[in-house]
PDB file of C-alpha atoms in Angstrom:
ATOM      1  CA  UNK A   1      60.382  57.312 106.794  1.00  0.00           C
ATOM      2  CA  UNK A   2      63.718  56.095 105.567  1.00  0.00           C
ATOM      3  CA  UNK A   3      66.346  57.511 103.087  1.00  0.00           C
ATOM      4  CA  UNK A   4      64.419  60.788 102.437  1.00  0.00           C
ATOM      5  CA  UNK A   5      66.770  63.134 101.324  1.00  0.00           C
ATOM      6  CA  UNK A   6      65.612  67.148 101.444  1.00  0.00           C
ATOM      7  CA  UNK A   7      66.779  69.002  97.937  1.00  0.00           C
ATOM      8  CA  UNK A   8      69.723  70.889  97.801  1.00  0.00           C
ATOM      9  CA  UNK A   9      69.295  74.784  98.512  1.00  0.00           C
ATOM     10  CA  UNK A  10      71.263  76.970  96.375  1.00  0.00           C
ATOM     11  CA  UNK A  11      69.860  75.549  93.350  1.00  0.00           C
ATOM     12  CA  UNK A  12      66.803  76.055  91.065  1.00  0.00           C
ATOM     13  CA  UNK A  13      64.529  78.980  90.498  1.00  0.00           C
ATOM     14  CA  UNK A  14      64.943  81.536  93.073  1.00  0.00           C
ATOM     15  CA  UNK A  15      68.369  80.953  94.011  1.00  0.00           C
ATOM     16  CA  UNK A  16      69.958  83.828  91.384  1.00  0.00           C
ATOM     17  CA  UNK A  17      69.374  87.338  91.600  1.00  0.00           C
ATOM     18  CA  UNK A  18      66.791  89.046  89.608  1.00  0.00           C
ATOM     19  CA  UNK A  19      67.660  91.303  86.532  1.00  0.00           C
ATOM     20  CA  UNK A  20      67.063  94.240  88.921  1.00  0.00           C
ATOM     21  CA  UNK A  21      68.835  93.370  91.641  1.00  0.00           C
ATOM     22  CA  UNK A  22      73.090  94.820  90.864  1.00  0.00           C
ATOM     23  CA  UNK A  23      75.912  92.052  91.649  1.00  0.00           C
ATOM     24  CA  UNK A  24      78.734  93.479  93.333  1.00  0.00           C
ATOM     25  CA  UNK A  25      81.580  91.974  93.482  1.00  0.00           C
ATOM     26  CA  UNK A  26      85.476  92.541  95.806  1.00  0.00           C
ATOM     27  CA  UNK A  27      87.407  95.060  93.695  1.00  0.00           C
ATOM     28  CA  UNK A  28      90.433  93.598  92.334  1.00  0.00           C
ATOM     29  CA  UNK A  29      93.662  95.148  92.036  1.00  0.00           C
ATOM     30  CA  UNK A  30      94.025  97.614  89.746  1.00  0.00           C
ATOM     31  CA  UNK A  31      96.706  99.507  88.191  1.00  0.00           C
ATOM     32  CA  UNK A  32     100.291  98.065  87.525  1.00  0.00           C
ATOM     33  CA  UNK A  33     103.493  99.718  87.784  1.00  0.00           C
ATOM     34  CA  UNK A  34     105.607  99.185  84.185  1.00  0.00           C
ATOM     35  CA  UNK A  35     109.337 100.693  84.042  1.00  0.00           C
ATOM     36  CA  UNK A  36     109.543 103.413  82.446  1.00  0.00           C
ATOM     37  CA  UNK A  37     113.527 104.869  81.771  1.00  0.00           C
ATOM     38  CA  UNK A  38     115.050 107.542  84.298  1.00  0.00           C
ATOM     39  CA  UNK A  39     117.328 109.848  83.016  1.00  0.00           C
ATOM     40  CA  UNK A  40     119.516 112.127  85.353  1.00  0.00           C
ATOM     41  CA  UNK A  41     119.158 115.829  85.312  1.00  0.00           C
ATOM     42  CA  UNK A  42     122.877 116.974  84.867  1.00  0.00           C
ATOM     43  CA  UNK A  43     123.938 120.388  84.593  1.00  0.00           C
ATOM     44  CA  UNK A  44     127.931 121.624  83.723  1.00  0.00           C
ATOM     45  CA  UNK A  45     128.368 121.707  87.100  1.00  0.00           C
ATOM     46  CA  UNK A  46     128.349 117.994  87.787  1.00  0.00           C
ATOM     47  CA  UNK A  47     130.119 117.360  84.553  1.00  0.00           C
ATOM     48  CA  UNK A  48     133.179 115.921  86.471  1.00  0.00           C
ATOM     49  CA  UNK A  49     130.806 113.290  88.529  1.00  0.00           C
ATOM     50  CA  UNK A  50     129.528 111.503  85.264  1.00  0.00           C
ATOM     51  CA  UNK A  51     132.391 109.325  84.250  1.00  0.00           C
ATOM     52  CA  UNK A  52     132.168 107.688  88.139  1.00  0.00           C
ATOM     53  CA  UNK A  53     128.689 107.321  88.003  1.00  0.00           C
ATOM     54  CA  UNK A  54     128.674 106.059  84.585  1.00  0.00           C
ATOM     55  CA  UNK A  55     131.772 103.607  85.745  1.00  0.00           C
ATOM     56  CA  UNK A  56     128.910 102.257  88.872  1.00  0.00           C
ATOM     57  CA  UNK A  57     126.322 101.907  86.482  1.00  0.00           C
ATOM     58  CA  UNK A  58     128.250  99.565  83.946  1.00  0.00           C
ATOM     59  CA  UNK A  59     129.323  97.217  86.793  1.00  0.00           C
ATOM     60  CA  UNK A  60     125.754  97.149  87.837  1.00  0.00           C
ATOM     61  CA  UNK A  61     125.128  96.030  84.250  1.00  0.00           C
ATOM     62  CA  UNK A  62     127.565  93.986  83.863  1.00  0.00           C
ATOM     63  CA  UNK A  63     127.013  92.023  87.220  1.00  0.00           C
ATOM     64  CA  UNK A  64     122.972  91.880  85.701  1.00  0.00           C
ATOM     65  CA  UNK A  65     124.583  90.089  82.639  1.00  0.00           C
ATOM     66  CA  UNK A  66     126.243  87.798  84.673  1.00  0.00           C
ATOM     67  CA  UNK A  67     123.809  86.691  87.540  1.00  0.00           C
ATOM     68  CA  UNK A  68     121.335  86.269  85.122  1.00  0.00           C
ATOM     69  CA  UNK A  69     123.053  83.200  83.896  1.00  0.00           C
ATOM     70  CA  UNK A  70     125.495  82.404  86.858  1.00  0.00           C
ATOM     71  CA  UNK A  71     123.275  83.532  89.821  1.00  0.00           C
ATOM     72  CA  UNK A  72     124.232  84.691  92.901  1.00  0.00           C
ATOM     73  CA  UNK A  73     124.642  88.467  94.208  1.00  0.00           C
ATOM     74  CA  UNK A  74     127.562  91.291  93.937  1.00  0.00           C
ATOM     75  CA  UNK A  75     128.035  94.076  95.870  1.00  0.00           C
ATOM     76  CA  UNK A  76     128.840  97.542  93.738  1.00  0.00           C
ATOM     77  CA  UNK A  77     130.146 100.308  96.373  1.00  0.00           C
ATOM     78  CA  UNK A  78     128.956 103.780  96.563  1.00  0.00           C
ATOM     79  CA  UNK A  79     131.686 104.983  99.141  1.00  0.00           C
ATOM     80  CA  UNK A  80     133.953 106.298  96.931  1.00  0.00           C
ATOM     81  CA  UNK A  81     131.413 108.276  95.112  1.00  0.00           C
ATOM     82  CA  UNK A  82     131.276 112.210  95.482  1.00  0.00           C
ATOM     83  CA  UNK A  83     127.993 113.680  96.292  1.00  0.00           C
ATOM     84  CA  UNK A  84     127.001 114.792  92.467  1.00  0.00           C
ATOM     85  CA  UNK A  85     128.264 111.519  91.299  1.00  0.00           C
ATOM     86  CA  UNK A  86     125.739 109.683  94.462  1.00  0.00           C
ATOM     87  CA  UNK A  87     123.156 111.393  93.204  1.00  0.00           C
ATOM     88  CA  UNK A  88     123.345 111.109  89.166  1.00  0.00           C
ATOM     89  CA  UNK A  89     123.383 107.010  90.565  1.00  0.00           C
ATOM     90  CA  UNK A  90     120.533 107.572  92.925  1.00  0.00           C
ATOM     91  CA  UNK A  91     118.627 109.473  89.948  1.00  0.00           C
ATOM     92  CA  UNK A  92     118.792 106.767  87.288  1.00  0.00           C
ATOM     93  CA  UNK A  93     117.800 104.092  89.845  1.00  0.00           C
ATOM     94  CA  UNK A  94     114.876 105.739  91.503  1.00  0.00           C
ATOM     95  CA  UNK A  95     112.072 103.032  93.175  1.00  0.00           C
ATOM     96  CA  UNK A  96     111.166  99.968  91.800  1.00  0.00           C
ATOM     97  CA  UNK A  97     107.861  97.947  93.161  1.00  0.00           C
ATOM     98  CA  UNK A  98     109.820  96.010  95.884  1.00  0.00           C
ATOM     99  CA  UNK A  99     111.143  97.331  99.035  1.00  0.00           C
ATOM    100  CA  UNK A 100     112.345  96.416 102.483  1.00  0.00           C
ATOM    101  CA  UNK A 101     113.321  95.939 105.985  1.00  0.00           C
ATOM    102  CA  UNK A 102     114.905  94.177 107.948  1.00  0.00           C
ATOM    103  CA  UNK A 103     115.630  94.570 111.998  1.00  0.00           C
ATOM    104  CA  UNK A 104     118.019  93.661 114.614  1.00  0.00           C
ATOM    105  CA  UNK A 105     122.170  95.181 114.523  1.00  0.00           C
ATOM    106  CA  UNK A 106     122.282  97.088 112.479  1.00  0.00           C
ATOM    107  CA  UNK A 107     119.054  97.501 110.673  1.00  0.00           C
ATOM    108  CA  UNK A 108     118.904  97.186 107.345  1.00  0.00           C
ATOM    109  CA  UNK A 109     116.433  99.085 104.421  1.00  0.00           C
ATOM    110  CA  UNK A 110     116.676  97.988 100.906  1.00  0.00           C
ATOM    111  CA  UNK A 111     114.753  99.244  97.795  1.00  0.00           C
ATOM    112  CA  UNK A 112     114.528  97.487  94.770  1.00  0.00           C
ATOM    113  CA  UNK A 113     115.680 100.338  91.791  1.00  0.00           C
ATOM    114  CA  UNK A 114     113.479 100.279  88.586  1.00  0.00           C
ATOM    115  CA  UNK A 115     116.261  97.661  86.987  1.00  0.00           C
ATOM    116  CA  UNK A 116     114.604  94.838  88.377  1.00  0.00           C
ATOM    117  CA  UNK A 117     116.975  92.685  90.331  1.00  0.00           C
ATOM    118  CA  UNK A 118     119.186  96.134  91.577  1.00  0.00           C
ATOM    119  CA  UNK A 119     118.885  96.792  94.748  1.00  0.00           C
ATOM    120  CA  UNK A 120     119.619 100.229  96.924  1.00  0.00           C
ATOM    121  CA  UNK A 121     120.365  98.372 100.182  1.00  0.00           C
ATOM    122  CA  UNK A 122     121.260 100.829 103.474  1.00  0.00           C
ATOM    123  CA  UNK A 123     123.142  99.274 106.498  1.00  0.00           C
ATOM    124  CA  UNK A 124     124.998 101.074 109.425  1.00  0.00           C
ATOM    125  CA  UNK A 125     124.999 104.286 107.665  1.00  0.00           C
ATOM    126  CA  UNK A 126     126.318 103.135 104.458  1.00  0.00           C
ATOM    127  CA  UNK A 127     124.605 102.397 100.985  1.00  0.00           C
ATOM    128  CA  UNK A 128     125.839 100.280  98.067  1.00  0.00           C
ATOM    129  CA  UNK A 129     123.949  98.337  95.311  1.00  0.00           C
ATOM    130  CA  UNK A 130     123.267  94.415  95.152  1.00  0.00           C
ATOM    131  CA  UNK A 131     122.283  92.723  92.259  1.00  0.00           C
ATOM    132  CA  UNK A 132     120.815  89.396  91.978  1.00  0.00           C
ATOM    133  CA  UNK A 133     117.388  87.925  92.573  1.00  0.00           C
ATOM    134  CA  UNK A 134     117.592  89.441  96.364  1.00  0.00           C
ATOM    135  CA  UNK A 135     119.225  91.296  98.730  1.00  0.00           C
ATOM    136  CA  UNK A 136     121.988  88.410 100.718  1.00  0.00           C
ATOM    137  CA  UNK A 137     120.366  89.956 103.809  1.00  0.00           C
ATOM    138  CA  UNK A 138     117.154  88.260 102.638  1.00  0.00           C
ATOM    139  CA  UNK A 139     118.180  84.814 103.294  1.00  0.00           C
ATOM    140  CA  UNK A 140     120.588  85.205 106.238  1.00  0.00           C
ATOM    141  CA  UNK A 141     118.897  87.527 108.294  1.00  0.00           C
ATOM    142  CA  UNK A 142     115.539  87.332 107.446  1.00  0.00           C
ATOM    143  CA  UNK A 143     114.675  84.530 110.104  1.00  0.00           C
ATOM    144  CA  UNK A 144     116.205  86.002 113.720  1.00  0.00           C
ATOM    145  CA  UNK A 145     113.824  85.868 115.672  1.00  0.00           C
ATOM    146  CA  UNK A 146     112.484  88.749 116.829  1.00  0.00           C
ATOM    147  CA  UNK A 147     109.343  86.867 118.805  1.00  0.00           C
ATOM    148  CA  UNK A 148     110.083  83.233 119.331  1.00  0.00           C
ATOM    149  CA  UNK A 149     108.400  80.860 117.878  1.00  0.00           C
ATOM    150  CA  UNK A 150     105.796  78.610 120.508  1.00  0.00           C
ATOM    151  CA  UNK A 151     106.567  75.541 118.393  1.00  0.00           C
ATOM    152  CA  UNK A 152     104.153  73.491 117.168  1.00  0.00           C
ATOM    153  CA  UNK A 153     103.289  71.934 120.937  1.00  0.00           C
ATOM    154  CA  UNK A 154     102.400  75.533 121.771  1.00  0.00           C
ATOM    155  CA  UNK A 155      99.348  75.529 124.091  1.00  0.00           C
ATOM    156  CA  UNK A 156      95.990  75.608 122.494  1.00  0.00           C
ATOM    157  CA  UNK A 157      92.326  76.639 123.668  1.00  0.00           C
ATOM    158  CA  UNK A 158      88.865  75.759 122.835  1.00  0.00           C
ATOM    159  CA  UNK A 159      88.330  78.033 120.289  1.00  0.00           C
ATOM    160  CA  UNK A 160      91.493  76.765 118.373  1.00  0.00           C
ATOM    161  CA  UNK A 161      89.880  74.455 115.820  1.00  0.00           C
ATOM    162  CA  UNK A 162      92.188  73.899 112.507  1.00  0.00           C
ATOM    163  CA  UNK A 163      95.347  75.592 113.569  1.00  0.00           C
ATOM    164  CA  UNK A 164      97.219  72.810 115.539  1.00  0.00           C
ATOM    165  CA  UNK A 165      97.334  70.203 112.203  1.00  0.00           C
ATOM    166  CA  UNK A 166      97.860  73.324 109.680  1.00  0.00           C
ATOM    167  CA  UNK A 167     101.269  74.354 111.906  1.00  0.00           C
ATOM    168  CA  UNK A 168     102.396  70.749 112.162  1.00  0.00           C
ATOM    169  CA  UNK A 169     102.234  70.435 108.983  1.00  0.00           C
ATOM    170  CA  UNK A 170     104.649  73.572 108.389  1.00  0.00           C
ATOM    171  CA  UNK A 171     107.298  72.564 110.603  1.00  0.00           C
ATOM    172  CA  UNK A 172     107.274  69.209 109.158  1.00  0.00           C
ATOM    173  CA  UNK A 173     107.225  70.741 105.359  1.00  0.00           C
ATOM    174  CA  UNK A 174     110.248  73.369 106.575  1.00  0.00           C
ATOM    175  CA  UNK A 175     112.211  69.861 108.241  1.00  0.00           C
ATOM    176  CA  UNK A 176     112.615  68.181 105.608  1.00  0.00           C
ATOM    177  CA  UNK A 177     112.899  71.063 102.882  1.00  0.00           C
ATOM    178  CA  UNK A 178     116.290  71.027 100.684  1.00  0.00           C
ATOM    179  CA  UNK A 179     117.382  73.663  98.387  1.00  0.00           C
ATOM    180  CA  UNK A 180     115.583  74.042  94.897  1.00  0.00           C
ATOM    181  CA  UNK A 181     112.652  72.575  95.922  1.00  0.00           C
ATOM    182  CA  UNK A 182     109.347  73.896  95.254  1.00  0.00           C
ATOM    183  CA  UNK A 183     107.325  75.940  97.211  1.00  0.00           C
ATOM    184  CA  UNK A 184     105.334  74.385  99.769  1.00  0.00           C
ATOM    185  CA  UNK A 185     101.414  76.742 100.212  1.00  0.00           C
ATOM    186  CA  UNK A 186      99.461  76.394 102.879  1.00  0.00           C
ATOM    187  CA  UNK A 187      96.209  78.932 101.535  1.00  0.00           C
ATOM    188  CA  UNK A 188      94.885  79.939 104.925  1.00  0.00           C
ATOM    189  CA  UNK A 189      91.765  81.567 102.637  1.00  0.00           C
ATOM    190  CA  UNK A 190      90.657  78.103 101.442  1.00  0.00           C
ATOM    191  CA  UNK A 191      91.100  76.447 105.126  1.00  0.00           C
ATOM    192  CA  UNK A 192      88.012  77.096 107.697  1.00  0.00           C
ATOM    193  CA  UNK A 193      89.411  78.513 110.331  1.00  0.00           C
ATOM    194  CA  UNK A 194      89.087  81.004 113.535  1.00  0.00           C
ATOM    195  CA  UNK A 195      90.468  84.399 114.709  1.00  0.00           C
ATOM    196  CA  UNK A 196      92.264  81.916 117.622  1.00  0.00           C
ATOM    197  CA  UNK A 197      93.244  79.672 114.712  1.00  0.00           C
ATOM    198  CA  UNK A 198      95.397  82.427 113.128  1.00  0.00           C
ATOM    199  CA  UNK A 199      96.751  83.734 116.802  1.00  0.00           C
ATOM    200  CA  UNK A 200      97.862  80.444 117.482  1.00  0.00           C
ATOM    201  CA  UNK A 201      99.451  79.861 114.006  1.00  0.00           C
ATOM    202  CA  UNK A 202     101.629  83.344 114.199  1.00  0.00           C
ATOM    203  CA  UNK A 203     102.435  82.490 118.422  1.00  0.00           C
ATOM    204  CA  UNK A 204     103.835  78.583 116.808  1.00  0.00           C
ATOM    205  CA  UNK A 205     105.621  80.419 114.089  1.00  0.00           C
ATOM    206  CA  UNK A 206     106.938  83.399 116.063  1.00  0.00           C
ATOM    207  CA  UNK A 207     107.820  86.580 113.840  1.00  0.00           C
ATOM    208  CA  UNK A 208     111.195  86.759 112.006  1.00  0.00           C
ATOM    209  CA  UNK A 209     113.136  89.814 110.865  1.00  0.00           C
ATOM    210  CA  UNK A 210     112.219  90.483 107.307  1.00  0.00           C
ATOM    211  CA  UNK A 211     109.089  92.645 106.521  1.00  0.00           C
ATOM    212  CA  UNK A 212     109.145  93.096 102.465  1.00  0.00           C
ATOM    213  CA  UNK A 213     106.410  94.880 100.244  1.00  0.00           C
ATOM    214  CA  UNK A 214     105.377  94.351  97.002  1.00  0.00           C
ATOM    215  CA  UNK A 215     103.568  96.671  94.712  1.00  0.00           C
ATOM    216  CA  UNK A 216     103.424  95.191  91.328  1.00  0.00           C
ATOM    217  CA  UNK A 217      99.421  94.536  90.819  1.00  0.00           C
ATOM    218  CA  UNK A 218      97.897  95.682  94.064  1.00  0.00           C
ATOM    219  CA  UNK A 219      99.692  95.420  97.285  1.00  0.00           C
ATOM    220  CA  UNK A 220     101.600  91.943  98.509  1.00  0.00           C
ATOM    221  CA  UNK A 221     103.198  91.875 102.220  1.00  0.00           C
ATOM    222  CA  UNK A 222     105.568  89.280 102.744  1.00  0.00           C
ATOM    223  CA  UNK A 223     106.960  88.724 106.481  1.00  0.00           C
ATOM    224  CA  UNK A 224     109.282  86.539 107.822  1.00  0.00           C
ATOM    225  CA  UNK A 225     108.559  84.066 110.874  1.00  0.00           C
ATOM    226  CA  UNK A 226     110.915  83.084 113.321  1.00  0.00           C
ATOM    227  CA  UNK A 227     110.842  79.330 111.670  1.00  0.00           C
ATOM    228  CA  UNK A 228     113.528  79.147 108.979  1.00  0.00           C
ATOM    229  CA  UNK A 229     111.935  79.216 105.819  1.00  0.00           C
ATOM    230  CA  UNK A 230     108.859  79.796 106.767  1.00  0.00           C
ATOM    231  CA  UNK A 231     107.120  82.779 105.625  1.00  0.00           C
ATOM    232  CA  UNK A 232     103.416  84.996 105.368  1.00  0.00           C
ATOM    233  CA  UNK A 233     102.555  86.229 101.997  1.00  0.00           C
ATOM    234  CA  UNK A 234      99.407  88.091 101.839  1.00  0.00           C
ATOM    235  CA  UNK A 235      97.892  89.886  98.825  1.00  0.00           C
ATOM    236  CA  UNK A 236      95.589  93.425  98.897  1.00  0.00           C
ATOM    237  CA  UNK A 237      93.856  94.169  96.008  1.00  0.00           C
ATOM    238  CA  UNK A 238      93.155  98.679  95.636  1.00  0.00           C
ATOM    239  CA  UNK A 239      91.384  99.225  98.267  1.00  0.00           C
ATOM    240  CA  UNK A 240      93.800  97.290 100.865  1.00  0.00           C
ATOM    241  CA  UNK A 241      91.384  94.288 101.448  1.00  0.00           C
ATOM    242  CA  UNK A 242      92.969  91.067 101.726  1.00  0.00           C
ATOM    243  CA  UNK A 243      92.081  88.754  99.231  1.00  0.00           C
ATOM    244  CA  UNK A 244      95.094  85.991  99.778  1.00  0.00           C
ATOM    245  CA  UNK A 245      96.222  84.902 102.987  1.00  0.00           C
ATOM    246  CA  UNK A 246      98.804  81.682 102.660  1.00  0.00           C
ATOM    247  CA  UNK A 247     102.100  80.728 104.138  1.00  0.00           C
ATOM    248  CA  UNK A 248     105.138  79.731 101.970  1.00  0.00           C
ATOM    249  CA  UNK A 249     107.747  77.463 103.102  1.00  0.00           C
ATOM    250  CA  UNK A 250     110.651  78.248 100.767  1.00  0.00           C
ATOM    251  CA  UNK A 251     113.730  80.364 100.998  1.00  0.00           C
ATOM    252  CA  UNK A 252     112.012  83.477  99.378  1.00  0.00           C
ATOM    253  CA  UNK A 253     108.957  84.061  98.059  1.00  0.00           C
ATOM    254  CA  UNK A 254     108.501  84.213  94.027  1.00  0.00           C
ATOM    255  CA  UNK A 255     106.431  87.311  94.157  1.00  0.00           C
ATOM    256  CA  UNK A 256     109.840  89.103  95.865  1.00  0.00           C
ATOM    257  CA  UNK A 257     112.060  87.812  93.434  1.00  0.00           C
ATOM    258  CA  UNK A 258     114.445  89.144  90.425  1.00  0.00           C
ATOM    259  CA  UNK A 259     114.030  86.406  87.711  1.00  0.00           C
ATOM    260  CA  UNK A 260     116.748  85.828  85.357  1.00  0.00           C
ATOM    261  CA  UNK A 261     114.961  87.200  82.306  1.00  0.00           C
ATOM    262  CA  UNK A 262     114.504  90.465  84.740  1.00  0.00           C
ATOM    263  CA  UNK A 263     118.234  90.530  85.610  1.00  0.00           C
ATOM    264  CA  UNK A 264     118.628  90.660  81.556  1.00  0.00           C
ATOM    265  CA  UNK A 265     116.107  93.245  81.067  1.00  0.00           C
ATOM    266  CA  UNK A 266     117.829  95.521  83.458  1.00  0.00           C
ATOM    267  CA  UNK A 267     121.600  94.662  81.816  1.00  0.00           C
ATOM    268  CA  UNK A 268     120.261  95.830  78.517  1.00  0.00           C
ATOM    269  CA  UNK A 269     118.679  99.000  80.097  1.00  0.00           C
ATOM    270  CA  UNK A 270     121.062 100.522  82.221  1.00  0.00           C
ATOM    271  CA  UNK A 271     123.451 100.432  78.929  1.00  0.00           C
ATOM    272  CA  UNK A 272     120.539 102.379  76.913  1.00  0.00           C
ATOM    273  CA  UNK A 273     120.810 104.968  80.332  1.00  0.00           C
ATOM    274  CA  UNK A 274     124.126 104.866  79.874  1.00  0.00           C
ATOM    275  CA  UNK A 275     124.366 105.617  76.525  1.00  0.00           C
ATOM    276  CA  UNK A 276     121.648 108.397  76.920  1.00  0.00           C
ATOM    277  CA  UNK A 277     123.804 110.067  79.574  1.00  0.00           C
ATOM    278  CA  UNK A 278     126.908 110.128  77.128  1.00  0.00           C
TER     279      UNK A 278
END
């Protein structure tokens, strides 16, 4: 017989659950961090360290002002702090959602404060605050290779299905990328593809220097490759499954980015602090 067709499955009485029967479903994240203002504990004692502190705190809100509409980042110095004044700083920044590292000489920590867009960054022994949407160490460091990358000729096996078109199409996407452009996704949870699909994606890519995580609304892990703007971004909801795998090709990642109306926020509340420490 020709042209007989079977019906679809997955359709019709019989294919739903009964009324009984419980649906479960992946937990999503849950829980989101908001800020909430810090206020120093200062005792007579430290009374001498609060007009340097308060003098770091109103560059850091000035420089928020300023980036927000200029962009860019600014260093502010904590060298010539004494150790009251250090911590009064450290005490009003405290930890925002996003933090940092990044290897190689000399390695490098950063921890976003809860100003959005202030950042506690630690290199070679020293600290000191940068404002703007990231860390500078974010886009010139981020991408030395720590494991090469194979390239996209790297050698493949039989049980490499999807993986050899998905990374040519990254290195061609990251070739002819310029700056502003938008983000280019490749949503590995979407594609079909194997365990050997993904080793052969992350031996093409190699691994860069940057690991950054973000804890806004579940967990987000964002990690460099060794191909320049190139990067993994994979979401966790509560109970650390994944439930987004993808690859960016951009310079940095929205979900790790200060955005200017942040940068504004955090101008107009490090004054309030500042006010509230007077």
């Amino acid at each position: 017989m020709q042209g007989f067709q079977f019906p679809p499955t997955g359709f019709g009485v019989g294919s739903q659950p009964d009324d009984s029967e419980k649906v479960e479903w992946m937990p999503m994240p849950s829980g989101m961090a908001t800020y909430e203002p810090r206020l120093p504990e200062i005792d007579d004692v430290e009374a001498a360290a609060i007009p340097p502190a308060l003098e770091v705190l109103g560059r850091a809100a000035e420089a928020c002002a300023r980036i927000a509409t200029e962009g860019g980042v600014e260093v502010v110095t904590l060298d010539h702090l004494a150790p009251a004044a250090r911590v009064i700083v450290a005490q009003t920044m405290g930890e925002g959602e996003v933090s940092a590292k990044i290897e190689g000489a000399p390695p490098l920590r950063a921890q976003e404060s809860v100003f959005a867009g202030v950042w506690v960054v630690s290199e070679g022994g020293a600290e000191r605050l940068e404002i703007g949407r990231a860390p500078a160490a974010f886009f010139a460091r981020a991408f030395d290779p720590i494991e090469h990358a194979a390239g996209p000729f790297a050698p493949t096996s039989n049980a490499v299905v999807n993986a050899p078109g998905i990374v040519t199409e990254l290195f061609d996407a990251a070739s002819r990328r310029k700056a502003g452009d938008a983000a280019h996704v490749v949503n590995l949870t979407l594609l079909p593809h194997t365990p050997e699909d993904l080793d052969h994606i992350a031996a093409a890519l190699g691994k860069g220097a940057a690991e950054i995580l973000s804890r806004g609304y579940g967990n987000c892990r964002v990690s460099a490759t060794a191909l320049h703007n190139v990067w993994f971004v994979r979401f966790y909801n509560s109970m650390d499954t994944l439930i987004l795998d993808s690859i960016e090709v951009t310079d940095l990642p929205e979900v790790v980015c200060a955005a200017a109306e942040d940068l504004e926020d955090s101008a107009e509340r490090l004054r309030e602090v500042m006010d509230a420490i007077r």
